[in-house]
GROMACS .gro file of N, CA and C in nm:
model
  528
    1MET      N    1   1.199   0.493   1.920
    1MET     CA    2   1.273   0.579   1.931
    1MET      C    3   1.334   0.660   1.806
    2LYS      N    4   1.334   0.742   1.798
    2LYS     CA    5   1.456   0.801   1.662
    2LYS      C    6   1.560   0.937   1.642
    3GLU      N    7   1.712   0.866   1.602
    3GLU     CA    8   1.753   1.007   1.612
    3GLU      C    9   1.828   1.053   1.459
    4HIS      N   10   1.744   1.126   1.536
    4HIS     CA   11   1.753   1.209   1.350
    4HIS      C   12   1.899   1.276   1.308
    5ILE      N   13   1.934   1.278   1.211
    5ILE     CA   14   2.024   1.294   1.157
    5ILE      C   15   2.057   1.428   1.015
    6ASP      N   16   2.172   1.455   0.957
    6ASP     CA   17   2.192   1.592   0.846
    6ASP      C   18   2.166   1.482   0.757
    7VAL      N   19   2.045   1.480   0.694
    7VAL     CA   20   2.058   1.410   0.587
    7VAL      C   21   2.258   1.465   0.448
    8ILE      N   22   2.238   1.538   0.480
    8ILE     CA   23   2.374   1.658   0.366
    8ILE      C   24   2.504   1.527   0.441
    9GLU      N   25   2.553   1.511   0.506
    9GLU     CA   26   2.637   1.496   0.580
    9GLU      C   27   2.655   1.294   0.564
   10ARG      N   28   2.553   1.195   0.594
   10ARG     CA   29   2.492   1.113   0.528
   10ARG      C   30   2.436   1.079   0.405
   11ALA      N   31   2.487   1.212   0.308
   11ALA     CA   32   2.415   1.152   0.204
   11ALA      C   33   2.509   1.049   0.157
   12GLY      N   34   2.691   1.038   0.133
   12GLY     CA   35   2.697   0.924   0.075
   12GLY      C   36   2.665   0.769   0.120
   13ASP      N   37   2.582   0.741   0.259
   13ASP     CA   38   2.518   0.652   0.257
   13ASP      C   39   2.456   0.637   0.216
   14ILE      N   40   2.331   0.758   0.222
   14ILE     CA   41   2.167   0.716   0.164
   14ILE      C   42   2.204   0.672  -0.003
   15LEU      N   43   2.338   0.749  -0.046
   15LEU     CA   44   2.349   0.725  -0.252
   15LEU      C   45   2.389   0.610  -0.210
   16GLY      N   46   2.506   0.515  -0.167
   16GLY     CA   47   2.578   0.428  -0.171
   16GLY      C   48   2.469   0.344  -0.146
   17ALA      N   49   2.354   0.313  -0.091
   17ALA     CA   50   2.249   0.205  -0.026
   17ALA      C   51   2.161   0.168  -0.196
   18LEU      N   52   2.163   0.279  -0.286
   18LEU     CA   53   2.102   0.297  -0.392
   18LEU      C   54   2.138   0.150  -0.488
   19THR      N   55   2.194   0.138  -0.469
   19THR     CA   56   2.294  -0.003  -0.570
   19THR      C   57   2.193  -0.069  -0.575
   20PRO      N   58   2.229  -0.121  -0.402
   20PRO     CA   59   2.127  -0.311  -0.399
   20PRO      C   60   1.986  -0.263  -0.391
   21GLY      N   61   1.958  -0.108  -0.316
   21GLY     CA   62   1.804  -0.098  -0.304
   21GLY      C   63   1.819  -0.063  -0.221
   22ALA      N   64   1.672   0.048  -0.163
   22ALA     CA   65   1.616   0.073  -0.111
   22ALA      C   66   1.443   0.143  -0.068
   23LEU      N   67   1.378   0.148  -0.024
   23LEU     CA   68   1.210   0.113  -0.028
   23LEU      C   69   1.199   0.283  -0.077
   24PHE      N   70   1.096   0.227  -0.133
   24PHE     CA   71   1.022   0.374  -0.123
   24PHE      C   72   0.826   0.413  -0.129
   25THR      N   73   0.811   0.424  -0.011
   25THR     CA   74   0.709   0.386   0.017
   25THR      C   75   0.577   0.535   0.073
   26VAL      N   76   0.509   0.519   0.037
   26VAL     CA   77   0.415   0.573  -0.013
   26VAL      C   78   0.244   0.544   0.048
   27CYS      N   79   0.205   0.609   0.102
   27CYS     CA   80  -0.003   0.614   0.229
   27CYS      C   81  -0.040   0.711   0.127
   28VAL      N   82  -0.159   0.649   0.084
   28VAL     CA   83  -0.258   0.740   0.035
   28VAL      C   84  -0.382   0.665   0.118
   29ASP      N   85  -0.491   0.741   0.129
   29ASP     CA   86  -0.633   0.670   0.219
   29ASP      C   87  -0.615   0.603   0.300
   30GLY      N   88  -0.474   0.601   0.391
   30GLY     CA   89  -0.463   0.487   0.503
   30GLY      C   90  -0.384   0.330   0.398
   31LYS      N   91  -0.426   0.339   0.279
   31LYS     CA   92  -0.327   0.237   0.172
   31LYS      C   93  -0.196   0.289   0.222
   32VAL      N   94  -0.030   0.161   0.229
   32VAL     CA   95   0.049   0.189   0.254
   32VAL      C   96   0.124   0.128   0.182
   33ASN      N   97   0.194   0.175   0.066
   33ASN     CA   98   0.224   0.091  -0.070
   33ASN      C   99   0.407   0.136  -0.024
   34THR      N  100   0.490   0.012  -0.049
   34THR     CA  101   0.584   0.049  -0.063
   34THR      C  102   0.658  -0.054  -0.180
   35MET      N  103   0.797   0.039  -0.248
   35MET     CA  104   0.835  -0.094  -0.362
   35MET      C  105   0.990  -0.025  -0.378
   36THR      N  106   1.060  -0.167  -0.417
   36THR     CA  107   1.237  -0.080  -0.435
   36THR      C  108   1.264  -0.025  -0.494
   37ILE      N  109   1.382   0.019  -0.502
   37ILE     CA  110   1.406   0.129  -0.633
   37ILE      C  111   1.541   0.164  -0.616
   38GLY      N  112   1.644   0.195  -0.704
   38GLY     CA  113   1.790   0.164  -0.760
   38GLY      C  114   1.834   0.352  -0.825
   39TRP      N  115   1.672   0.365  -0.812
   39TRP     CA  116   1.747   0.529  -0.927
   39TRP      C  117   1.771   0.622  -0.754
   40GLY      N  118   1.766   0.712  -0.793
   40GLY     CA  119   1.796   0.831  -0.736
   40GLY      C  120   1.871   0.969  -0.704
   41MET      N  121   1.800   1.094  -0.689
   41MET     CA  122   1.933   1.098  -0.656
   41MET      C  123   1.868   1.246  -0.525
   42LEU      N  124   1.996   1.307  -0.457
   42LEU     CA  125   1.993   1.361  -0.410
   42LEU      C  126   2.094   1.489  -0.371
   43GLY      N  127   2.020   1.590  -0.279
   43GLY     CA  128   2.089   1.738  -0.330
   43GLY      C  129   2.014   1.835  -0.310
   44ILE      N  130   2.090   1.904  -0.340
   44ILE     CA  131   1.991   2.081  -0.292
   44ILE      C  132   1.933   2.089  -0.439
   45GLU      N  133   1.807   2.158  -0.390
   45GLU     CA  134   1.724   2.179  -0.550
   45GLU      C  135   1.652   2.321  -0.460
   46TRP      N  136   1.638   2.445  -0.523
   46TRP     CA  137   1.562   2.571  -0.467
   46TRP      C  138   1.638   2.572  -0.333
   47ARG      N  139   1.731   2.555  -0.297
   47ARG     CA  140   1.783   2.610  -0.141
   47ARG      C  141   1.679   2.541  -0.034
   48LYS      N  142   1.665   2.374  -0.108
   48LYS     CA  143   1.608   2.282  -0.019
   48LYS      C  144   1.728   2.139  -0.027
   49PRO      N  145   1.710   2.092   0.101
   49PRO     CA  146   1.765   1.930   0.036
   49PRO      C  147   1.652   1.868  -0.017
   50VAL      N  148   1.667   1.765  -0.151
   50VAL     CA  149   1.575   1.686  -0.218
   50VAL      C  150   1.607   1.605  -0.232
   51PHE      N  151   1.508   1.502  -0.215
   51PHE     CA  152   1.563   1.325  -0.267
   51PHE      C  153   1.450   1.348  -0.402
   52ILE      N  154   1.496   1.316  -0.514
   52ILE     CA  155   1.501   1.287  -0.601
   52ILE      C  156   1.452   1.158  -0.707
   53ALA      N  157   1.309   1.103  -0.706
   53ALA     CA  158   1.283   0.983  -0.740
   53ALA      C  159   1.234   0.931  -0.893
   54TYR      N  160   1.288   0.857  -0.946
   54TYR     CA  161   1.165   0.821  -1.077
   54TYR      C  162   1.121   0.698  -1.033
   55ILE      N  163   0.985   0.694  -1.098
   55ILE     CA  164   0.899   0.577  -1.045
   55ILE      C  165   0.830   0.585  -1.201
   56ARG      N  166   0.804   0.448  -1.251
   56ARG     CA  167   0.805   0.402  -1.414
   56ARG      C  168   0.616   0.428  -1.379
   57ASN      N  169   0.545   0.491  -1.521
   57ASN     CA  170   0.403   0.521  -1.522
   57ASN      C  171   0.303   0.373  -1.476
   58ASP      N  172   0.382   0.297  -1.542
   58ASP     CA  173   0.252   0.135  -1.499
   58ASP      C  174   0.333   0.106  -1.416
   59ARG      N  175   0.369   0.154  -1.288
   59ARG     CA  176   0.329   0.091  -1.119
   59ARG      C  177   0.246   0.150  -1.123
   60TYR      N  178   0.220   0.088  -0.980
   60TYR     CA  179   0.076   0.080  -0.856
   60TYR      C  180   0.171   0.170  -0.791
   61THR      N  181   0.271   0.208  -0.774
   61THR     CA  182   0.344   0.374  -0.642
   61THR      C  183   0.332   0.419  -0.774
   62HIS      N  184   0.341   0.436  -0.877
   62HIS     CA  185   0.291   0.570  -0.929
   62HIS      C  186   0.138   0.635  -0.877
   63GLU      N  187   0.069   0.536  -0.958
   63GLU     CA  188  -0.064   0.574  -0.897
   63GLU      C  189  -0.125   0.660  -0.790
   64LEU      N  190  -0.060   0.552  -0.640
   64LEU     CA  191  -0.053   0.632  -0.545
   64LEU      C  192  -0.026   0.742  -0.558
   65LEU      N  193   0.105   0.753  -0.604
   65LEU     CA  194   0.158   0.929  -0.553
   65LEU      C  195   0.151   0.973  -0.679
   66GLU      N  196   0.029   1.000  -0.692
   66GLU     CA  197  -0.048   1.044  -0.830
   66GLU      C  198  -0.129   1.140  -0.740
   67ARG      N  199  -0.186   1.102  -0.662
   67ARG     CA  200  -0.351   1.117  -0.515
   67ARG      C  201  -0.189   1.139  -0.361
   68ALA      N  202  -0.064   1.154  -0.399
   68ALA     CA  203   0.010   1.218  -0.256
   68ALA      C  204   0.031   1.321  -0.293
   69ASP      N  205   0.082   1.369  -0.128
   69ASP     CA  206   0.183   1.464  -0.114
   69ASP      C  207   0.313   1.447  -0.080
   70CYS      N  208   0.378   1.329  -0.014
   70CYS     CA  209   0.496   1.309   0.043
   70CYS      C  210   0.491   1.118  -0.001
   71PHE      N  211   0.610   1.117   0.087
   71PHE     CA  212   0.660   0.931   0.073
   71PHE      C  213   0.782   0.954   0.179
   72THR      N  214   0.830   0.892   0.168
   72THR     CA  215   0.940   0.823   0.243
   72THR      C  216   1.090   0.725   0.142
   73VAL      N  217   1.151   0.755   0.205
   73VAL     CA  218   1.361   0.652   0.167
   73VAL      C  219   1.303   0.599   0.283
   74ASN      N  220   1.336   0.440   0.314
   74ASN     CA  221   1.406   0.436   0.399
   74ASN      C  222   1.539   0.263   0.332
   75VAL      N  223   1.643   0.320   0.432
   75VAL     CA  224   1.739   0.329   0.390
   75VAL      C  225   1.801   0.220   0.466
   76PRO      N  226   1.860   0.039   0.401
   76PRO     CA  227   1.907  -0.030   0.513
   76PRO      C  228   1.950   0.019   0.517
   77VAL      N  229   2.029  -0.063   0.673
   77VAL     CA  230   2.128  -0.020   0.735
   77VAL      C  231   2.203  -0.143   0.815
   78PRO      N  232   2.337  -0.150   0.780
   78PRO     CA  233   2.363  -0.290   0.795
   78PRO      C  234   2.473  -0.326   0.934
   79THR      N  235   2.377  -0.445   0.990
   79THR     CA  236   2.411  -0.497   1.104
   79THR      C  237   2.481  -0.574   1.210
   80GLY      N  238   2.538  -0.655   1.064
   80GLY     CA  239   2.627  -0.723   1.142
   80GLY      C  240   2.505  -0.883   1.183
   81ASP      N  241   2.441  -0.875   1.228
   81ASP     CA  242   2.305  -0.961   1.245
   81ASP      C  243   2.325  -1.061   1.087
   82ALA      N  244   2.330  -1.139   1.074
   82ALA     CA  245   2.361  -1.217   0.915
   82ALA      C  246   2.215  -1.250   0.904
   83GLU      N  247   2.079  -1.287   0.995
   83GLU     CA  248   1.990  -1.290   1.007
   83GLU      C  249   1.816  -1.137   0.954
   84ALA      N  250   1.882  -1.073   0.998
   84ALA     CA  251   1.893  -0.915   1.027
   84ALA      C  252   1.869  -0.846   0.819
   85ASP      N  253   2.012  -0.892   0.780
   85ASP     CA  254   2.055  -0.879   0.673
   85ASP      C  255   2.009  -0.933   0.593
   86ALA      N  256   2.001  -1.009   0.563
   86ALA     CA  257   1.954  -1.160   0.514
   86ALA      C  258   1.785  -1.107   0.525
   87ARG      N  259   1.718  -1.020   0.647
   87ARG     CA  260   1.554  -1.045   0.579
   87ARG      C  261   1.578  -0.913   0.558
   88VAL      N  262   1.660  -0.839   0.545
   88VAL     CA  263   1.619  -0.713   0.405
   88VAL      C  264   1.676  -0.730   0.312
   89ARG      N  265   1.710  -0.824   0.220
   89ARG     CA  266   1.801  -0.834   0.135
   89ARG      C  267   1.634  -0.912   0.109
   90ARG      N  268   1.555  -1.024   0.112
   90ARG     CA  269   1.457  -1.061   0.082
   90ARG      C  270   1.354  -0.950   0.037
   91ALA      N  271   1.304  -0.920   0.143
   91ALA     CA  272   1.229  -0.752   0.131
   91ALA      C  273   1.229  -0.680   0.000
   92LEU      N  274   1.373  -0.593  -0.052
   92LEU     CA  275   1.448  -0.596  -0.122
   92LEU      C  276   1.394  -0.617  -0.270
   93GLY      N  277   1.416  -0.760  -0.282
   93GLY     CA  278   1.381  -0.842  -0.355
   93GLY      C  279   1.235  -0.823  -0.383
   94PHE      N  280   1.184  -0.915  -0.276
   94PHE     CA  281   1.049  -0.925  -0.292
   94PHE      C  282   0.957  -0.771  -0.368
   95CYS      N  283   0.996  -0.677  -0.254
   95CYS     CA  284   0.904  -0.528  -0.305
   95CYS      C  285   0.966  -0.459  -0.470
   96GLY      N  286   1.058  -0.572  -0.535
   96GLY     CA  287   1.140  -0.489  -0.597
   96GLY      C  288   1.010  -0.609  -0.734
   97SER      N  289   0.975  -0.721  -0.661
   97SER     CA  290   0.966  -0.803  -0.819
   97SER      C  291   0.763  -0.814  -0.782
   98LYS      N  292   0.719  -0.755  -0.648
   98LYS     CA  293   0.591  -0.769  -0.626
   98LYS      C  294   0.454  -0.627  -0.668
   99SER      N  295   0.384  -0.661  -0.689
   99SER     CA  296   0.349  -0.508  -0.715
   99SER      C  297   0.216  -0.498  -0.638
  100GLY      N  298   0.213  -0.460  -0.543
  100GLY     CA  299   0.095  -0.383  -0.358
  100GLY      C  300  -0.048  -0.371  -0.477
  101ARG      N  301  -0.078  -0.395  -0.565
  101ARG     CA  302  -0.186  -0.383  -0.711
  101ARG      C  303  -0.295  -0.499  -0.632
  102ASP      N  304  -0.136  -0.628  -0.571
  102ASP     CA  305  -0.178  -0.737  -0.580
  102ASP      C  306  -0.178  -0.812  -0.464
  103LEU      N  307  -0.094  -0.780  -0.406
  103LEU     CA  308  -0.118  -0.806  -0.222
  103LEU      C  309  -0.059  -0.675  -0.164
  104ASP      N  310  -0.068  -0.733  -0.070
  104ASP     CA  311   0.009  -0.570   0.046
  104ASP      C  312   0.135  -0.627   0.091
  105LYS      N  313   0.218  -0.618   0.072
  105LYS     CA  314   0.373  -0.635   0.096
  105LYS      C  315   0.397  -0.625   0.201
  106ILE      N  316   0.321  -0.524   0.297
  106ILE     CA  317   0.385  -0.492   0.434
  106ILE      C  318   0.363  -0.639   0.497
  107ALA      N  319   0.236  -0.666   0.499
  107ALA     CA  320   0.177  -0.738   0.568
  107ALA      C  321   0.273  -0.916   0.539
  108GLU      N  322   0.287  -0.891   0.373
  108GLU     CA  323   0.376  -1.018   0.332
  108GLU      C  324   0.512  -1.077   0.398
  109LEU      N  325   0.531  -0.964   0.438
  109LEU     CA  326   0.675  -0.899   0.445
  109LEU      C  327   0.682  -0.944   0.700
  110GLY      N  328   0.557  -0.882   0.714
  110GLY     CA  329   0.587  -0.861   0.816
  110GLY      C  330   0.671  -0.743   0.886
  111LEU      N  331   0.668  -0.666   0.803
  111LEU     CA  332   0.756  -0.546   0.849
  111LEU      C  333   0.677  -0.436   0.893
  112THR      N  334   0.801  -0.340   1.012
  112THR     CA  335   0.678  -0.338   1.134
  112THR      C  336   0.708  -0.130   1.077
  113LEU      N  337   0.596  -0.112   1.045
  113LEU     CA  338   0.596   0.014   0.957
  113LEU      C  339   0.634   0.146   1.140
  114VAL      N  340   0.649   0.279   1.103
  114VAL     CA  341   0.678   0.316   1.196
  114VAL      C  342   0.634   0.460   1.165
  115GLU      N  343   0.511   0.558   1.277
  115GLU     CA  344   0.462   0.706   1.232
  115GLU      C  345   0.576   0.800   1.203
  116GLY      N  346   0.494   0.846   1.040
  116GLY     CA  347   0.597   0.928   0.990
  116GLY      C  348   0.627   1.090   1.140
  117GLU      N  349   0.687   1.183   1.143
  117GLU     CA  350   0.694   1.282   1.212
  117GLU      C  351   0.597   1.421   1.138
  118GLN      N  352   0.658   1.389   1.044
  118GLN     CA  353   0.637   1.554   0.897
  118GLN      C  354   0.540   1.528   0.861
  119VAL      N  355   0.545   1.396   0.799
  119VAL     CA  356   0.462   1.286   0.694
  119VAL      C  357   0.405   1.235   0.687
  120ASP      N  358   0.284   1.157   0.595
  120ASP     CA  359   0.187   1.066   0.631
  120ASP      C  360   0.281   0.922   0.621
  121ALA      N  361   0.340   0.932   0.560
  121ALA     CA  362   0.435   0.840   0.435
  121ALA      C  363   0.471   0.733   0.608
  122PRO      N  364   0.539   0.640   0.643
  122PRO     CA  365   0.584   0.585   0.729
  122PRO      C  366   0.695   0.560   0.705
  123ALA      N  367   0.782   0.501   0.840
  123ALA     CA  368   0.889   0.477   0.817
  123ALA      C  369   0.889   0.333   0.813
  124ILE      N  370   1.006   0.214   0.759
  124ILE     CA  371   0.989   0.090   0.819
  124ILE      C  372   1.128   0.057   0.917
  125ALA      N  373   1.079   0.020   1.041
  125ALA     CA  374   1.202  -0.008   1.132
  125ALA      C  375   1.322  -0.137   1.068
  126GLU      N  376   1.275  -0.193   1.011
  126GLU     CA  377   1.330  -0.301   0.944
  126GLU      C  378   1.450  -0.259   0.786
  127LEU      N  379   1.439  -0.116   0.776
  127LEU     CA  380   1.517  -0.006   0.687
  127LEU      C  381   1.551   0.130   0.772
  128PRO      N  382   1.627   0.116   0.843
  128PRO     CA  383   1.600   0.202   1.002
  128PRO      C  384   1.605   0.386   0.903
  129LEU      N  385   1.720   0.417   0.778
  129LEU     CA  386   1.740   0.471   0.771
  129LEU      C  387   1.641   0.529   0.686
  130THR      N  388   1.580   0.692   0.727
  130THR     CA  389   1.457   0.713   0.693
  130THR      C  390   1.432   0.903   0.655
  131LEU      N  391   1.443   0.859   0.465
  131LEU     CA  392   1.421   1.062   0.454
  131LEU      C  393   1.224   1.055   0.480
  132GLU      N  394   1.189   1.132   0.560
  132GLU     CA  395   1.069   1.226   0.515
  132GLU      C  396   1.041   1.312   0.391
  133CYS      N  397   0.976   1.303   0.290
  133CYS     CA  398   0.980   1.428   0.208
  133CYS      C  399   0.804   1.436   0.163
  134ARG      N  400   0.827   1.549   0.105
  134ARG     CA  401   0.713   1.631   0.110
  134ARG      C  402   0.726   1.728  -0.059
  135ILE      N  403   0.617   1.634  -0.163
  135ILE     CA  404   0.618   1.624  -0.307
  135ILE      C  405   0.643   1.730  -0.328
  136ILE      N  406   0.789   1.852  -0.416
  136ILE     CA  407   0.721   2.005  -0.429
  136ILE      C  408   0.751   1.996  -0.617
  137TYR      N  409   0.818   1.865  -0.661
  137TYR     CA  410   0.771   1.919  -0.790
  137TYR      C  411   0.734   1.808  -0.870
  138ARG      N  412   0.637   1.785  -0.993
  138ARG     CA  413   0.616   1.624  -1.003
  138ARG      C  414   0.661   1.636  -1.159
  139ARG      N  415   0.747   1.578  -1.225
  139ARG     CA  416   0.747   1.616  -1.439
  139ARG      C  417   0.759   1.470  -1.484
  140ASP      N  418   0.628   1.444  -1.556
  140ASP     CA  419   0.731   1.326  -1.645
  140ASP      C  420   0.799   1.306  -1.769
  141GLN      N  421   0.906   1.255  -1.801
  141GLN     CA  422   1.002   1.253  -1.857
  141GLN      C  423   0.944   1.237  -2.053
  142ASP      N  424   1.020   1.283  -2.114
  142ASP     CA  425   0.964   1.339  -2.240
  142ASP      C  426   1.064   1.296  -2.280
  143THR      N  427   1.058   1.139  -2.365
  143THR     CA  428   1.153   1.031  -2.400
  143THR      C  429   1.203   1.108  -2.529
  144ALA      N  430   1.150   1.203  -2.599
  144ALA     CA  431   1.169   1.252  -2.702
  144ALA      C  432   1.365   1.330  -2.702
  145LEU      N  433   1.322   1.341  -2.612
  145LEU     CA  434   1.456   1.471  -2.522
  145LEU      C  435   1.551   1.380  -2.528
  146MET      N  436   1.572   1.205  -2.543
  146MET     CA  437   1.639   1.130  -2.480
  146MET      C  438   1.759   1.112  -2.609
  147PRO      N  439   1.901   1.093  -2.568
  147PRO     CA  440   1.923   0.995  -2.679
  147PRO      C  441   1.891   0.907  -2.763
  148ASP      N  442   1.830   0.857  -2.896
  148ASP     CA  443   1.798   0.747  -2.942
  148ASP      C  444   1.862   0.587  -2.825
  149GLU      N  445   1.967   0.621  -2.830
  149GLU     CA  446   1.971   0.516  -2.802
  149GLU      C  447   1.999   0.470  -2.619
  150LEU      N  448   1.985   0.582  -2.628
  150LEU     CA  449   1.942   0.615  -2.475
  150LEU      C  450   1.781   0.505  -2.446
  151ARG      N  451   1.720   0.619  -2.553
  151ARG     CA  452   1.549   0.565  -2.447
  151ARG      C  453   1.553   0.423  -2.536
  152GLU      N  454   1.579   0.349  -2.630
  152GLU     CA  455   1.608   0.252  -2.653
  152GLU      C  456   1.694   0.109  -2.596
  153SER      N  457   1.734   0.189  -2.524
  153SER     CA  458   1.806   0.059  -2.448
  153SER      C  459   1.762   0.068  -2.286
  154VAL      N  460   1.680   0.182  -2.225
  154VAL     CA  461   1.553   0.183  -2.128
  154VAL      C  462   1.449   0.116  -2.133
  155TYR      N  463   1.380   0.155  -2.236
  155TYR     CA  464   1.258   0.122  -2.262
  155TYR      C  465   1.185   0.099  -2.353
  156GLY      N  466   1.286   0.028  -2.446
  156GLY     CA  467   1.235  -0.016  -2.585
  156GLY      C  468   1.147   0.039  -2.716
  157ASP      N  469   1.017  -0.044  -2.728
  157ASP     CA  470   0.920   0.030  -2.735
  157ASP      C  471   0.829   0.009  -2.664
  158ALA      N  472   0.816  -0.032  -2.550
  158ALA     CA  473   0.703   0.031  -2.484
  158ALA      C  474   0.641   0.128  -2.414
  159PRO      N  475   0.543   0.158  -2.393
  159PRO     CA  476   0.488   0.299  -2.339
  159PRO      C  477   0.516   0.341  -2.261
  160VAL      N  478   0.620   0.339  -2.216
  160VAL     CA  479   0.597   0.340  -2.056
  160VAL      C  480   0.748   0.474  -2.070
  161TYR      N  481   0.749   0.540  -1.940
  161TYR     CA  482   0.890   0.619  -1.858
  161TYR      C  483   0.856   0.650  -1.784
  162HIS      N  484   0.883   0.739  -1.727
  162HIS     CA  485   0.960   0.774  -1.569
  162HIS      C  486   0.797   0.908  -1.534
  163THR      N  487   0.847   0.944  -1.385
  163THR     CA  488   0.773   1.026  -1.387
  163THR      C  489   0.856   1.066  -1.253
  164VAL      N  490   0.996   1.151  -1.220
  164VAL     CA  491   1.041   1.258  -1.214
  164VAL      C  492   0.948   1.296  -1.010
  165TYR      N  493   0.995   1.285  -0.896
  165TYR     CA  494   0.946   1.308  -0.834
  165TYR      C  495   1.070   1.406  -0.729
  166TYR      N  496   1.084   1.569  -0.694
  166TYR     CA  497   1.152   1.606  -0.651
  166TYR      C  498   1.017   1.606  -0.470
  167GLY      N  499   1.101   1.604  -0.369
  167GLY     CA  500   1.011   1.590  -0.256
  167GLY      C  501   1.175   1.675  -0.116
  168GLU      N  502   1.073   1.770  -0.094
  168GLU     CA  503   1.208   1.775  -0.002
  168GLU      C  504   1.165   1.713   0.085
  169VAL      N  505   1.323   1.699   0.195
  169VAL     CA  506   1.339   1.609   0.261
  169VAL      C  507   1.336   1.691   0.370
  170VAL      N  508   1.211   1.678   0.424
  170VAL     CA  509   1.171   1.800   0.587
  170VAL      C  510   1.213   1.700   0.729
  171ASP      N  511   1.208   1.565   0.722
  171ASP     CA  512   1.275   1.511   0.809
  171ASP      C  513   1.356   1.377   0.779
  172ALA      N  514   1.471   1.340   0.912
  172ALA     CA  515   1.589   1.225   0.852
  172ALA      C  516   1.650   1.183   0.927
  173TYR      N  517   1.609   1.051   0.920
  173TYR     CA  518   1.624   0.995   1.087
  173TYR      C  519   1.651   0.826   1.094
  174ILE      N  520   1.706   0.811   1.168
  174ILE     CA  521   1.761   0.636   1.211
  174ILE      C  522   1.653   0.596   1.311
  175VAL      N  523   1.520   0.490   1.248
  175VAL     CA  524   1.460   0.438   1.369
  175VAL      C  525   1.576   0.353   1.455
  176LYS      N  526   1.566   0.353   1.586
  176LYS     CA  527   1.561   0.269   1.690
  176LYS      C  528   1.526   0.205   1.758
   0.00000   0.00000   0.00000
């Protein structure tokens, strides 16, 4: 069961969850991958509610996103159940340190996938506040436009950057 929510009314909860982390999930050709994100923005762009995510070009999720048209953002909701909340913290740590190239993180953690309503990417029951997003814009960052000190502190000499993905929020709900 899903309780539909107004994404703008819950914006503070969603953005507040990014500091400890949320899961960003994509599905391509039946392959589901999720990763922990700590960067993101939520707002209105082009008169549409959007979630904006920044994914590094060396991530497996980036490789999948280049072939995808959608993603979900799976936000933890504290339950007060110490064991359940610890399991979510473990999942966030694991999904932020392991690559889907090497293993199936969903299976490894025993996460419960819930079919999306409007998109192919699933919700994750253990992180029940879900944004279903359809990609409406993507662009590689131009690090040459950044102040030197910012570029050096974030990227150093590594040949990596982020691609920004704008996802129109086409559905938002809490998995019950």
